Structures are given as C-alpha cells and as structure tokens.
mmCIF file of C-alpha atoms in Angstrom:
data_model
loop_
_atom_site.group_PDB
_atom_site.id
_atom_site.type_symbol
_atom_site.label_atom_id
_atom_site.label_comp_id
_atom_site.label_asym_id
_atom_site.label_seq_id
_atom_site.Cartn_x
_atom_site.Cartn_y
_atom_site.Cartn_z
ATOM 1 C CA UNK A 1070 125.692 113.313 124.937
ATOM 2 C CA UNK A 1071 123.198 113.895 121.937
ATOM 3 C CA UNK A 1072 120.765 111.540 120.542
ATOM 4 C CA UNK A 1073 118.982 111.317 117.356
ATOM 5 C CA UNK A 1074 115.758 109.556 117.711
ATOM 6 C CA UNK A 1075 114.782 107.881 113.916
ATOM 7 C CA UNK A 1076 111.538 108.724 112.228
ATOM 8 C CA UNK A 1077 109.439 108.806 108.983
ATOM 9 C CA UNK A 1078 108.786 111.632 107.215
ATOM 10 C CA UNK A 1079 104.402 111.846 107.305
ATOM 11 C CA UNK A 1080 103.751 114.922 105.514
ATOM 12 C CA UNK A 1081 105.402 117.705 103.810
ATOM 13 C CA UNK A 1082 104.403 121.027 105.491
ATOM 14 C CA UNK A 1083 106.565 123.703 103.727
ATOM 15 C CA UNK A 1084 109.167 122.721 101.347
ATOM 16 C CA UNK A 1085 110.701 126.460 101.252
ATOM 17 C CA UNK A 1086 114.143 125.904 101.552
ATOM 18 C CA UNK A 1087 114.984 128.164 104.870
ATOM 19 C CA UNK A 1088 111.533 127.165 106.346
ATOM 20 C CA UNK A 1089 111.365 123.709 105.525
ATOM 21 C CA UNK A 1090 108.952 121.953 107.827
ATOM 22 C CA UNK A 1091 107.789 118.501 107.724
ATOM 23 C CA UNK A 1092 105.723 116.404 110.201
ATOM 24 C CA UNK A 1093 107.685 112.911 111.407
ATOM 25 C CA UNK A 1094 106.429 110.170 112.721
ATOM 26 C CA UNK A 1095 107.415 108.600 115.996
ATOM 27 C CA UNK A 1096 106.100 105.469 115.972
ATOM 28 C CA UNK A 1097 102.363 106.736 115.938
ATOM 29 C CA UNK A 1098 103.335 110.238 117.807
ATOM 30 C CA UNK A 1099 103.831 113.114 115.091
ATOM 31 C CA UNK A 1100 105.725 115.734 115.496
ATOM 32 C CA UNK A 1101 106.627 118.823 113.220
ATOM 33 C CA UNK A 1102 110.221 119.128 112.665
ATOM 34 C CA UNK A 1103 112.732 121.478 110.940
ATOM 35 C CA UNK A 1104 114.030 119.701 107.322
ATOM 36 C CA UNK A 1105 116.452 122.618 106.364
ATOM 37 C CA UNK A 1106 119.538 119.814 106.384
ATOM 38 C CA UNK A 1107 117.652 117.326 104.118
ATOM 39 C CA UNK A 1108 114.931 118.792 101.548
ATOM 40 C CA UNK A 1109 115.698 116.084 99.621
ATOM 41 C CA UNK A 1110 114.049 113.684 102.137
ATOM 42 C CA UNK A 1111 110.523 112.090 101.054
ATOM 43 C CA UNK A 1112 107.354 111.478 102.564
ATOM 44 C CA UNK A 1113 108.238 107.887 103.471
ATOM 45 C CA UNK A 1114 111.908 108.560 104.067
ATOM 46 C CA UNK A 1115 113.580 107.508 107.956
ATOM 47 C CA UNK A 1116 115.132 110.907 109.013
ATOM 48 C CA UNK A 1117 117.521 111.239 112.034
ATOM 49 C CA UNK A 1118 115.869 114.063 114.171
ATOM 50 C CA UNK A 1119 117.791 115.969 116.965
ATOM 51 C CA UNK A 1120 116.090 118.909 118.980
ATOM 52 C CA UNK A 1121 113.786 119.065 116.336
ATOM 53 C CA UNK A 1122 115.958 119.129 113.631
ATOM 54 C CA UNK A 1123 116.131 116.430 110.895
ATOM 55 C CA UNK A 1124 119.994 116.055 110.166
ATOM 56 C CA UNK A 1125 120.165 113.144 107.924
ATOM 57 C CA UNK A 1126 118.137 110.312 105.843
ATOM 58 C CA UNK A 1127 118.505 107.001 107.019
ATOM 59 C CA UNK A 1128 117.807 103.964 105.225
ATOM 60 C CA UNK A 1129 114.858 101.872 107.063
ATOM 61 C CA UNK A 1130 117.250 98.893 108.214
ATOM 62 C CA UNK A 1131 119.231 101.367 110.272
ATOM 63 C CA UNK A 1132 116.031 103.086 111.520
ATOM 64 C CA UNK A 1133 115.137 99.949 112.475
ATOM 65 C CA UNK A 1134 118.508 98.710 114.571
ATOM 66 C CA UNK A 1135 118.244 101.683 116.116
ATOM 67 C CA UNK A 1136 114.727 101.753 117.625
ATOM 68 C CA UNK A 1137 115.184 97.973 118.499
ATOM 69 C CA UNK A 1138 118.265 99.306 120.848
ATOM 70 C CA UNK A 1139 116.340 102.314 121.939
ATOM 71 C CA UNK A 1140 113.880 99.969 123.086
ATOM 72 C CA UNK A 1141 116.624 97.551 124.339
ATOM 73 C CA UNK A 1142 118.097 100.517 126.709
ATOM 74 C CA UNK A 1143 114.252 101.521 127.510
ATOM 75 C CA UNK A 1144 113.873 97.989 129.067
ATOM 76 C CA UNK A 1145 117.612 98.148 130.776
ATOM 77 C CA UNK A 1146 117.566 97.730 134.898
ATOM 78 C CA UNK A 1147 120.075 99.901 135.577
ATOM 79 C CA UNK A 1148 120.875 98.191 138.867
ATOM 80 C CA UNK A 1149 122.431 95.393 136.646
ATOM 81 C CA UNK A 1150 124.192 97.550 134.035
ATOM 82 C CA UNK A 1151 127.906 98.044 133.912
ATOM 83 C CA UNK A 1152 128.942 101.020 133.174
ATOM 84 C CA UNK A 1153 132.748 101.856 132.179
#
C-alpha cells in the first residue's frame, strides 16, 4: 500500500520545469521534494508527497483530516485493532 504524507510547500528551490524542486514542510521537519507533477503549487500550498514526489495540491481542510488520522493511527494499540 502507498501513502501520501500532506505538507506545505516552504520554499521554491528550482522552478525549471523537469527539475522542479521545492522544500515541504512536515510539520516543522523540511524536506526537499520533487514538484515536476504540480509547478503550479505555491509557497503556502498543502501538497500530497509520495517517495519524494509531490503528486497533487490539496486544499488545507483535507491536509488537515488527514494528519489528524495519521496521528489517530500513530496513537492506535494494535493489540485492540480489528483488522478485516
């Protein structure tokens, strides 16, 4: 299974189209990432990053839903999930 991990665009690195490279935010841990798939994200923007790769804007409400359950599963006893 894949997982895209929301974050905020920081700072604009390169904005050449084949080497776009932007630094994203993780909560307070920055990381440089690949923004070939969205060059029309801003510095402020949530992006969806995968391996490093930005693959889509998301608006912050969704960012937001979506680190409250990351955090939700981060807190999960696993002993008392159920799993299907």
């Amino acid at each position: 299974m894949c997982l895209g991990v929301p974050g905020r665009v920081a700072v604009w690195i390169d904005q050449d189209p084949l080497m776009a490279l932007a630094e994203i935010d993780f909560g307070g841990l920055r990381k440089r990432c690949q923004m070939a798939c969205v060059p029309e994200a801003r510095v402020g923007d949530y992006v969806l990053v995968h391996a490093g790769v930005a693959i889509t804007i998301i608006d912050e409400v969704a960012a937001e839903k979506l680190l409250a359950t990351l955090a939700d599963l981060g807190e999960m006893n696993p002993q008392e999930a159920s799993f299907p």
